[in-house]
Structures are given as structure tokens and as C-alpha cells.
Amino acid sequence: MFGEKKYYPMNGFRVCVDTAENDIIGVAYSPLESGSINYKGFNDLLLKMDSIFDRSGYPQSFQEKRSFRSEKKTQQPYKGIPSNNQRTAEIFDKHGVLATFDVIITSRRNTSWQGKVYAENGELAGNFDGEIELLDFLLSEKK
Amino acid sequence: MGNDGKVGDGMLTINTLGKFQVMNAENVMNEDDIRSPKLTNLLVYLIVHRDRTLTLDDMAEALWQEEETNNPSGALKNLMYRLRNLMKQYLGNEEFILTNRGSYRWNPDVAVTADFEEFEKMYQQSRQKNISDADAIHFLEKSVDIYQGDFMAKIAEMNWIITLNTYYHSMYLSCVKKLCELYAKSELYDELDYLCSQAINCENLDEDLYYYLILARIKRNKMNLAMESYEKACRILKDQLGIRNSPKLCSIYDEILKMNKSAKADKIEEVREDIAEENPEGVFMCGYPVFREIYRLEARKISRLGEAEHILLLSLNSKDDESGAVSQADHFRIKNAMPHLEETLKKSLRIGDVAAQYSDSQYVILLPACTYESGMLVANRIVSKFYNDNKIYRNLKIKINLEEVEMAGNIIS
């Protein structure tokens, strides 16, 4: 997926799954964020990655976040070239105990995600439209 | 008819298609010399009907509308006297008009060549069975050369003139279209371009003429001219006839989009100079077909660039009518308000936004790098500014529709 000279796309992140008893738990890595992103469950992963995308202004969400509380806006305007905070090689070196996936977000329509999931060997596992479809992929691969 | 009778001392040539003139070998008499539309009308009527005797009733009907004169017989005698004197003054002493107990006729001994008859004769010859394309082109070119304008256009008020005016106009269009077809078939694109340009001066509401004009310019690789002609055609047909997205013009537009430059560029600077726009400011206003192409490109781009983009439709409507039915008065107000809405768009939108008129009452706008909420802010800002700047249109409603930019397969209706 990433060509011979491997380049990790800015709208992608690597999901390393370490345990999967009731929910998936592990670490994720994104070029938009330096260091690791620890997640405890699929919902946690979604919220953390969504927040990173909002802060980076990439990929841009089609809707702004709504809240009943008056919170400071964290969503940045669209940034065509977001800052790269992690080297590609470092991301490719990471692997989960149970499974590893690469998720590419092509758009964030309908306050959701659309994109592609790749297996660790670089083969396309499929396209998804919405978090439920993404979860289905992650769970099916994990089995 | 054509040439008839004997050629006397002064054979007359009469031109009625375009500028009116009567000529013999030595002299010319035109509308300015006659200085009376009624006299011109009488002369042309006599010549057009020179194969028969004309009664007082025939002529009165041709010369005066109902109740225009109480004494047609006296008025006709007076006109005839003036006409004879004029012709004598300009065209010689020949007896051009014969009188016989309350009737008149053109003197059959005075030969006449009339342009409208020559025109029709050439057109009929081009329609002969089994005629070759070259011969048909020859006759049609002659017809088109003869047709210098509409039949007696300056005095086309009387019914008999209007009828002939329409008859020859429609024959001219058939003639031009047939010639266009043959030029296109023979790949004579310079001739096709010239013919259509001339014909559009005479008839600017014919879609086929624009089609062939644009085709000629495409084939001559005149990309800018082709595009200008296309935009002009769309504007005229929309404004005058309410025709929008005509299939014929859409098909030729697709051909324009496929065009490339004929000359090879030596340096990339040449290419850039040709493409680059000078001092671009604000929103990019364009025609709907261009907008459609940009939308398609943007829909592709955003899936790669991680950008949110929305399409906004602003519809002007009558404030009190929820059903969507618009009265004539509202329709008129909306038509007048549209240019003002365009002005507001130019003032309110940013560089990089794209806008086009979608219909008689709607504008469509692309808002790149814009969330739904920002899009709604933009839309409301446009609406407020429009009402603020144009208080007389506050009785019109602007409906806002905002949707995500997407490729066709993804659109959920």
C-alpha cells in the first residue's frame, strides 16, 4: 500500500492490538503525534484519534463538534500540510501482540470516518464507511 | 419568376433583402430618395405582384391598416401620382405602371430582376434530387450572398410584408443550416465560421447556428473563441428563450473540453502565461458547465487531501408562497434580484470559492476547506448582506441548502 519506498500517510495510523478480551486494548501510532497513543477499548481509540485529527486540522472533519457545555474549541481549520511528528520508519517498526492494522482515513463525513484498512503485510483488508464497519474489520482480523 | 417581359430601355433591378434599392443601368433610387414608407410599400407591392392586375381593394388592403384612411381610392390615386413622378425623376420616362378602370398593374414590358426571386431560385436549385455536394454548396452560397438582410425590414408593418419577411427569413435559415451541414461534411471550417458569424447577426436565437459556429472554432483550434461563443450562446438562449442546458450545446461543450493547443510550447512559461489569470480576486464566478467540472475535480481531490468541502445552493423565492409556485410579478422580481445576489456573492465569498448561476432563481457555490457549520455561517452572512444592501428585495425569501461534496456513488439521497 505504501509503495516500495515506504511512506506513512499523514491521514493514517497504525493500530497495534495487544489484548482483546471484551474490547481491544493496545497502542496506536500516527505521524501527526509524537510518541505512542495508548487506548483502552475501541471507543477510546476513536476519541483519541479524532481529537488528534481535530488538533492537526487534517483530515478535516465535515462537521464541528457540538457540546452542551461551553468548551474551548479544539478544532483547527484545514491544514493541507500538517506537521509530521513521527518518523515513518518508527511507525513501521511497531507491532501489536495480537494483531496490527493500518487505518487510512480518506474523509470524516457525517461526524464519522471513511477510509481503508490494511493488514500488517500491506494488503488491503477493505474499505469502511463509519466506525461500526471499521470495528467489524478489526474484530474479524483479530479472530 | 426571375427576369420577365421584354428588356426595354431600362431593365430594373430591385433589392428588397437588406437595403431597399431600385436600379436601372444608370440610376439608383433608394428608400432615402423615396422618403415615404407608403410609397416604398406601394412600389414593392406592385413589383411583387407584377404578374397580375391589382384592384383598388387589393392595394388598399396592402397599404392601409383598418380605418387608417376614409378615402382609399383618393389616397391611392395621390400615392400613384407621386410614385410615377419619383420613378420618372430617378429611373426615366418609361411607363412603369399601367392604369385600367380602377385597377393597376406593373407594365409587363418593363423587365425586372428581383433579389428575393433570385434568392428563392438558387435555394430551390440547391434542393434538386441527386445534386452533388459541390453544386449544392455553389447554389447555397449564391443564395446566402443574395440575402443581405430581412425582406423590407424597415417597413415590415403591413401584414403582407410581415408574411413575406417571415417566409424569406425562414428560407434563409434553412439555406444557412444546409450549407453549414455541407461545410462541416466537407471540412470547410473557415467558411463555416464566417457563414455562422454572418447568420447570427441576422438570427441570434438559433441554437443550430451557435452549434456550427462553435464546431468551426473547435476544428480551427480557436479554443478561446470557441469558449466565448459557447458562453455567449448559453447566455442569449437562457435570457431570451429560457433554454438551459440544451443537449446540442452540451454536446459541443464536451468537444471544447477535449480540445488541446495546436501550437507546441517551447517553454513551460508559455503554457503558464496562457493559463494564468491576471490579478484574481475573490470568488471564481463561472458558467454552470465549468462549475460542474470543478465540482467533479474537487470531489476527487478531497478524498486525497483530507479536506472537508461543501456545496451551497441559494434559491430565491417568493416569501408568501410555500408551495413553490411563483407568480408572474414575483418571477419578475426574482429575475431582477439575481444580479444583486451575484454582487453580494462577489463581496462575501473568499478567493478559492467557486460560484455559478444554476437556474433563473438559484446560485450554486463550492466552499472548499469548510465545515458544515462554517458553511452555514457563510450562507447566513450572504443572506444578511443581500437584504442589507437590497432592501427592496426583502419580500423575497432565500432558501439555503448545504451538502457535502461527494462523488456520485457515495451520495445518499
XYZ file of C-alpha atoms in Angstrom:
556
model
C 0.000 0.000 0.000
C 2.766 2.441 0.807
C 4.924 1.747 -2.247
C 8.474 0.424 -2.353
C 9.862 3.419 -0.522
C 7.626 3.236 2.469
C 5.961 6.469 3.467
C 3.369 6.593 6.187
C 0.423 8.780 5.105
C -0.475 11.660 7.400
C -4.130 10.595 7.396
C -3.233 7.092 8.588
C -2.483 5.438 11.899
C -1.172 2.068 12.968
C -3.312 0.097 15.397
C -1.374 -2.407 17.499
C -3.744 -4.721 19.365
C -2.241 -6.285 22.460
C -5.269 -7.848 24.179
C -8.833 -8.416 23.086
C -10.852 -9.942 25.882
C -14.001 -7.822 25.918
C -12.645 -4.977 23.857
C -9.411 -4.224 22.040
C -6.591 -2.699 24.063
C -3.204 -1.647 22.820
C -1.178 1.200 21.363
C -1.665 3.297 18.215
C 0.878 5.380 16.298
C 0.268 8.336 13.994
C 2.662 10.627 12.087
C 0.612 13.522 13.493
C 1.514 12.655 17.086
C 4.925 12.138 18.636
C 5.124 9.026 20.796
C 2.541 6.355 21.379
C -1.222 6.615 21.838
C -2.382 4.158 24.470
C -6.001 3.125 24.124
C -8.287 1.067 26.350
C -11.049 -0.054 24.077
C -12.261 0.834 20.607
C -14.200 3.912 21.799
C -11.096 5.277 23.466
C -9.120 4.764 20.251
C -11.778 6.613 18.246
C -11.920 9.567 20.621
C -8.159 9.910 20.880
C -7.548 9.730 17.131
C -10.461 12.075 16.398
C -9.023 14.563 18.813
C -5.583 14.319 17.136
C -7.153 14.914 13.723
C -9.060 17.932 15.089
C -5.931 19.436 16.589
C -3.970 18.868 13.376
C -6.680 20.179 11.038
C -6.083 17.043 8.961
C -8.028 15.138 7.775
C -10.610 17.850 8.205
C -13.956 16.967 9.732
C -17.033 17.926 7.714
C -18.802 18.939 10.945
C -17.711 20.787 14.044
C -18.020 19.183 17.476
C -21.142 20.063 19.441
C -21.395 20.162 23.214
C -23.898 21.205 25.867
C -21.014 22.677 27.838
C -19.206 25.800 26.756
C -15.854 24.282 25.896
C -12.880 25.855 24.265
C -12.816 24.894 20.596
C -10.007 22.465 19.825
C -10.800 22.007 16.163
C -8.270 23.657 13.881
C -9.014 24.894 10.373
C -7.968 22.692 7.464
C -4.228 22.270 7.188
C -3.099 20.950 3.801
C 0.354 20.002 5.078
C 0.119 19.106 8.765
C 3.254 18.808 10.899
C 4.870 15.420 10.825
C 5.742 14.479 14.384
C 6.911 10.915 13.977
C 9.284 9.306 11.532
C 7.794 6.794 9.131
C 10.344 4.117 9.987
C 9.442 4.306 13.652
C 5.768 3.609 12.896
C 6.535 0.665 10.627
C 8.633 -0.880 13.394
C 5.667 -1.080 15.788
C 3.660 -4.295 16.102
C 0.821 -5.478 18.318
C 0.935 -8.692 20.365
C -2.306 -9.973 18.846
C -2.643 -8.040 15.606
C -1.507 -4.962 13.683
C -3.510 -2.837 11.229
C -3.002 0.337 9.272
C -6.087 2.532 9.019
C -6.244 5.306 6.413
C -8.926 7.960 6.880
C -9.988 9.340 3.492
C -12.735 11.582 4.872
C -14.583 12.494 8.056
C -18.117 12.937 6.752
C -21.314 12.726 8.782
C -19.329 13.147 12.035
C -17.806 9.774 11.265
C -14.852 8.224 9.439
C -14.498 6.754 5.992
C -11.396 5.020 4.747
C -9.420 1.816 4.205
C -7.930 -0.837 6.452
C -4.689 -2.605 5.563
C -3.319 -5.755 7.139
C 0.195 -5.829 8.554
C 1.616 -7.273 5.324
C 0.325 -4.228 3.412
C -2.625 -5.968 1.766
C -5.902 -4.098 1.607
C -8.366 -5.638 4.039
C -11.237 -3.461 2.849
C -12.977 -0.087 2.773
C -15.180 1.135 5.571
C -17.846 3.804 5.939
C -18.396 4.542 9.595
C -16.884 3.324 12.857
C -19.046 0.202 13.050
C -17.635 -1.103 9.772
C -14.107 -0.285 10.974
C -14.742 -2.155 14.211
C -16.013 -5.138 12.230
C -12.723 -5.250 10.333
C -10.612 -5.007 13.443
C -12.602 -7.701 15.243
C -12.677 -10.091 12.302
C -8.913 -9.792 11.747
C -8.236 -10.226 15.435
C -10.059 -13.575 15.419
C -40.421 34.480 -61.799
C -36.940 35.998 -62.271
C -36.334 38.056 -65.414
C -39.556 38.510 -67.319
C -41.086 40.574 -70.112
C -39.007 42.309 -72.693
C -35.976 44.234 -71.787
C -36.870 47.752 -72.668
C -34.715 50.805 -72.438
C -34.380 50.464 -68.669
C -34.347 46.986 -67.149
C -34.887 47.345 -63.415
C -33.132 45.531 -60.610
C -34.851 45.612 -57.254
C -33.224 44.754 -53.933
C -35.518 44.068 -51.021
C -33.369 41.754 -48.868
C -31.497 44.186 -46.666
C -31.191 47.651 -48.152
C -34.043 48.604 -50.454
C -32.950 49.833 -53.888
C -34.371 50.063 -57.402
C -31.774 50.430 -60.139
C -31.503 50.649 -63.886
C -28.322 50.823 -65.910
C -27.691 54.419 -64.972
C -29.514 55.363 -61.826
C -30.358 54.174 -58.346
C -33.400 55.012 -56.281
C -33.372 54.038 -52.617
C -35.519 54.492 -49.510
C -33.916 57.838 -48.714
C -34.863 59.132 -52.156
C -38.443 57.963 -51.759
C -38.713 59.304 -48.197
C -42.134 57.711 -47.713
C -42.714 54.191 -46.368
C -46.154 54.196 -48.030
C -44.651 54.873 -51.458
C -41.987 52.210 -50.917
C -44.709 49.822 -49.828
C -46.738 50.569 -52.968
C -43.781 50.129 -55.301
C -42.729 46.820 -53.744
C -46.320 45.554 -53.771
C -46.643 46.311 -57.473
C -43.366 44.576 -58.275
C -44.023 41.517 -56.091
C -47.444 41.124 -57.771
C -46.368 42.204 -61.258
C -47.834 39.117 -62.905
C -51.401 40.246 -62.276
C -53.794 43.168 -62.353
C -54.429 44.662 -58.928
C -57.797 46.029 -57.862
C -58.321 49.022 -55.641
C -59.323 46.680 -52.787
C -56.142 44.614 -53.133
C -54.000 47.682 -52.915
C -55.953 49.395 -50.148
C -55.574 46.254 -48.043
C -51.860 46.180 -48.713
C -51.307 49.845 -47.920
C -53.558 50.746 -45.033
C -54.467 49.055 -41.794
C -58.143 49.129 -40.819
C -59.674 52.619 -40.662
C -56.340 54.241 -41.420
C -57.930 56.167 -44.287
C -61.505 57.180 -45.091
C -60.922 57.554 -48.770
C -58.582 54.801 -50.006
C -59.402 55.457 -53.647
C -58.363 59.109 -53.473
C -55.346 58.359 -51.306
C -54.208 55.645 -53.715
C -54.542 57.942 -56.725
C -52.453 60.511 -54.910
C -49.794 57.957 -53.975
C -49.707 56.597 -57.515
C -49.194 60.091 -58.893
C -46.299 60.718 -56.508
C -44.742 57.338 -57.248
C -44.875 57.854 -61.005
C -43.235 61.257 -60.644
C -40.476 59.840 -58.453
C -39.758 56.992 -60.842
C -39.706 59.413 -63.706
C -37.223 61.576 -61.831
C -34.868 58.725 -60.942
C -35.452 55.938 -63.438
C -36.518 57.574 -66.673
C -39.644 58.271 -68.709
C -40.773 54.719 -69.218
C -44.358 53.912 -68.287
C -43.712 51.605 -65.336
C -47.284 51.366 -64.028
C -50.384 50.832 -66.180
C -53.873 52.022 -65.201
C -57.094 50.410 -66.340
C -60.540 51.367 -64.954
C -59.935 51.282 -61.252
C -57.122 48.753 -61.432
C -53.376 48.964 -61.757
C -50.580 46.688 -62.835
C -46.874 46.715 -63.425
C -46.056 47.203 -67.125
C -45.081 43.697 -68.374
C -42.770 45.308 -70.918
C -40.508 46.599 -68.136
C -38.198 43.750 -67.217
C -37.447 43.309 -63.559
C -34.816 41.304 -61.705
C -35.817 40.913 -58.056
C -33.354 39.680 -55.438
C -35.970 37.749 -53.432
C -36.843 35.750 -56.534
C -33.198 35.055 -57.347
C -32.672 34.016 -53.744
C -35.531 31.531 -53.855
C -34.483 30.240 -57.259
C -30.941 29.457 -56.030
C -32.293 27.780 -52.928
C -34.648 25.577 -54.974
C -31.791 24.625 -57.308
C -29.717 23.513 -54.336
C -32.516 21.102 -53.441
C -32.621 19.267 -56.716
C -32.583 15.498 -56.486
C -29.172 13.816 -56.865
C -27.324 17.119 -56.778
C -23.659 16.820 -55.797
C -22.422 18.426 -52.582
C -20.207 20.798 -54.572
C -23.131 22.004 -56.706
C -25.401 22.325 -53.679
C -22.724 24.406 -51.947
C -22.447 26.569 -55.069
C -26.195 27.353 -55.167
C -26.492 27.799 -51.419
C -23.551 30.197 -51.347
C -25.247 32.236 -54.064
C -28.481 32.301 -52.061
C -26.671 33.401 -48.936
C -24.813 36.108 -50.868
C -28.086 37.492 -52.172
C -29.698 37.574 -48.710
C -28.239 40.773 -47.295
C -30.914 41.162 -44.627
C -34.573 40.544 -43.958
C -37.223 41.330 -46.580
C -38.180 45.034 -46.403
C -37.164 45.100 -42.744
C -37.592 48.870 -42.420
C -41.258 48.838 -43.349
C -42.253 45.399 -42.085
C -45.504 46.555 -40.508
C -48.132 45.607 -43.059
C -49.361 42.039 -42.947
C -48.347 41.136 -46.481
C -44.780 42.306 -45.820
C -44.575 40.522 -42.470
C -45.678 37.301 -44.163
C -43.029 37.543 -46.866
C -40.428 38.729 -44.352
C -41.002 35.601 -42.235
C -41.125 33.365 -45.309
C -37.750 34.509 -46.647
C -36.173 34.639 -43.180
C -37.068 31.053 -42.536
C -35.884 30.069 -46.033
C -32.574 31.833 -45.312
C -32.155 29.854 -42.087
C -32.836 26.570 -43.892
C -30.369 27.629 -46.519
C -27.660 28.501 -43.975
C -28.179 25.329 -41.966
C -27.958 23.156 -45.061
C -24.802 24.989 -46.079
C -23.385 24.550 -42.544
C -24.040 20.835 -42.793
C -22.267 20.633 -46.140
C -19.338 22.781 -44.997
C -18.914 20.610 -41.908
C -19.096 17.471 -44.043
C -16.509 18.893 -46.454
C -14.374 20.160 -43.532
C -14.518 23.759 -44.796
C -14.239 25.241 -41.319
C -13.080 28.771 -42.223
C -16.150 29.124 -44.433
C -18.332 27.594 -41.728
C -17.072 30.093 -39.143
C -17.694 33.072 -41.445
C -21.132 31.826 -42.503
C -22.331 31.284 -38.925
C -20.956 34.623 -37.721
C -22.876 36.382 -40.511
C -26.044 34.372 -39.962
C -26.030 35.019 -36.202
C -26.116 38.757 -36.945
C -29.396 38.104 -38.703
C -30.800 35.477 -36.322
C -29.255 35.322 -32.864
C -31.664 32.864 -31.256
C -30.937 29.774 -33.301
C -29.184 27.056 -31.357
C -28.013 25.249 -34.502
C -26.121 28.305 -35.739
C -24.226 28.544 -32.439
C -23.533 24.830 -32.576
C -21.922 25.085 -36.011
C -20.046 28.282 -35.078
C -18.508 26.595 -32.029
C -17.780 23.467 -34.061
C -15.950 25.572 -36.678
C -13.877 27.250 -33.978
C -13.029 23.940 -32.327
C -11.923 22.490 -35.642
C -9.869 25.620 -36.351
C -8.339 25.151 -32.903
C -9.534 28.563 -31.695
C -10.078 27.449 -28.121
C -10.782 30.859 -26.582
C -13.137 31.894 -29.363
C -14.980 28.586 -29.102
C -15.405 29.059 -25.356
C -16.534 32.673 -25.754
C -19.083 31.673 -28.387
C -20.350 28.892 -26.160
C -20.796 31.196 -23.178
C -22.482 33.847 -25.315
C -24.827 31.248 -26.821
C -25.798 29.924 -23.386
C -26.416 33.430 -22.064
C -28.538 34.535 -25.026
C -30.599 31.361 -25.193
C -31.193 31.459 -21.445
C -32.060 35.157 -21.291
C -34.178 35.326 -24.425
C -35.774 31.901 -24.628
C -35.290 30.423 -21.166
C -33.409 27.487 -22.724
C -30.941 25.956 -20.292
C -28.561 23.025 -20.766
C -29.589 22.463 -24.368
C -28.420 18.952 -25.344
C -26.906 20.254 -28.576
C -24.794 22.889 -26.838
C -23.871 20.455 -24.058
C -22.572 18.022 -26.665
C -20.402 20.709 -28.278
C -19.178 21.839 -24.859
C -17.826 18.356 -24.286
C -15.883 18.799 -27.532
C -14.432 22.114 -26.263
C -13.237 20.352 -23.124
C -11.424 17.778 -25.227
C -9.528 20.477 -27.155
C -5.811 20.971 -26.868
C -3.479 23.620 -28.176
C -2.355 23.262 -31.773
C 0.990 25.003 -31.300
C 3.742 23.229 -29.397
C 5.104 25.137 -26.402
C 8.866 25.582 -26.320
C 8.953 26.583 -22.688
C 6.689 25.921 -19.758
C 6.455 29.729 -19.257
C 4.406 29.901 -22.470
C 1.970 27.414 -21.024
C 1.804 29.293 -17.757
C 1.229 32.626 -19.482
C -1.624 31.111 -21.440
C -3.259 29.630 -18.355
C -2.557 32.187 -15.653
C -5.245 34.669 -14.650
C -4.266 38.296 -14.041
C -4.916 39.674 -10.562
C -7.517 37.150 -9.445
C -9.689 38.427 -6.626
C -12.476 36.901 -4.576
C -14.843 34.182 -5.679
C -14.352 32.447 -9.028
C -17.573 33.121 -10.949
C -18.177 30.809 -13.890
C -20.868 29.215 -16.017
C -22.602 26.096 -14.749
C -20.794 23.650 -17.083
C -17.423 24.891 -15.795
C -18.727 24.677 -12.235
C -19.760 21.070 -12.813
C -16.243 20.155 -13.969
C -14.678 21.916 -10.981
C -17.035 20.081 -8.615
C -16.011 16.737 -10.095
C -12.355 17.608 -9.722
C -12.861 18.779 -6.131
C -14.772 15.605 -5.246
C -11.745 13.618 -6.399
C -9.273 15.896 -4.672
C -10.836 15.884 -1.236
C -10.558 12.137 -0.916
C -6.797 12.583 -1.275
C -6.303 15.806 0.615
C -8.362 15.126 3.717
C -10.322 18.299 3.168
C -13.961 18.991 4.042
C -15.859 20.735 1.262
C -19.488 21.752 0.944
C -21.785 22.751 -1.858
C -24.275 25.514 -1.160
C -27.458 26.165 -3.136
C -29.132 29.548 -2.668
C -32.677 29.745 -4.071
C -34.619 32.972 -4.357
C -38.324 32.504 -3.849
C -41.493 34.365 -3.089
C -41.827 34.895 0.664
C -45.507 34.068 0.965
C -45.592 31.041 -1.277
C -44.530 27.810 0.406
C -45.762 25.632 -2.443
C -43.013 26.886 -4.746
C -45.445 28.300 -7.316
C -44.232 31.743 -8.293
C -46.498 34.483 -9.649
C -45.509 36.490 -12.731
C -44.776 39.525 -10.561
C -42.533 37.519 -8.232
C -40.845 35.884 -11.176
C -40.034 39.367 -12.490
C -38.732 40.492 -9.072
C -36.584 37.366 -8.722
C -35.137 37.917 -12.197
C -34.187 41.459 -11.243
C -32.801 40.375 -7.872
C -30.446 37.736 -9.301
C -27.699 40.162 -10.456
C -27.814 41.780 -6.991
C -27.387 38.388 -5.368
C -24.402 37.794 -7.633
C -22.906 41.097 -6.471
C -23.375 40.005 -2.855
C -21.653 36.696 -3.617
C -18.700 38.562 -5.107
C -18.427 40.708 -1.997
C -18.950 37.915 0.533
C -17.036 34.907 -0.754
C -13.332 34.197 -0.467
C -10.709 33.586 -3.100
C -10.838 29.884 -3.881
C -14.623 29.644 -3.615
C -16.452 28.897 -6.862
C -19.945 30.109 -7.808
C -22.256 29.774 -10.805
C -25.843 30.556 -11.653
C -27.705 27.260 -11.608
C -31.155 28.393 -12.736
C -33.173 31.588 -13.164
C -33.519 31.818 -9.391
C -30.579 29.864 -7.975
C -26.848 30.151 -7.423
C -24.651 27.213 -6.575
C -21.437 27.692 -4.606
C -18.478 25.458 -3.715
C -16.960 26.125 -0.308
C -13.583 24.377 -0.019
C -11.934 23.652 3.349
C -15.202 24.456 5.056
C -17.141 22.538 7.699
C -20.941 22.374 7.733
C -21.093 24.972 10.492
C -18.735 27.362 8.693
C -20.761 26.806 5.511
C -23.950 27.810 7.329
C -22.188 30.907 8.686
C -21.131 31.849 5.156
C -24.669 31.271 3.827
C -26.276 33.358 6.561
C -23.703 36.100 6.052
C -24.575 36.203 2.331
C -28.309 36.350 3.063
C -27.916 39.159 5.649
C -25.683 41.166 3.349
C -28.081 40.704 0.431
C -31.061 42.005 2.440
C -28.966 44.791 3.911
C -27.722 46.016 0.545
C -31.004 45.445 -1.303
C -33.853 46.439 0.963
C -36.360 46.406 -1.895
C -35.946 42.645 -2.177
C -36.788 41.900 1.451
C -40.089 40.467 0.262
C -38.143 37.635 -1.364
C -37.031 34.566 0.538
C -33.600 32.947 0.163
C -33.616 29.230 0.811
C -30.314 27.692 1.918
C -29.282 24.115 1.115
C -25.861 22.890 2.176
C -24.480 19.459 1.372
C -21.138 17.699 1.451
C -19.178 17.460 -1.790
C -19.145 13.825 -2.826
C -18.666 11.602 -5.831
C -21.861 10.221 -7.369
C -21.553 6.688 -5.987
C -21.385 7.972 -2.414
C -24.336 10.370 -2.470
C -27.138 9.217 -0.217
C -30.437 10.814 -1.263
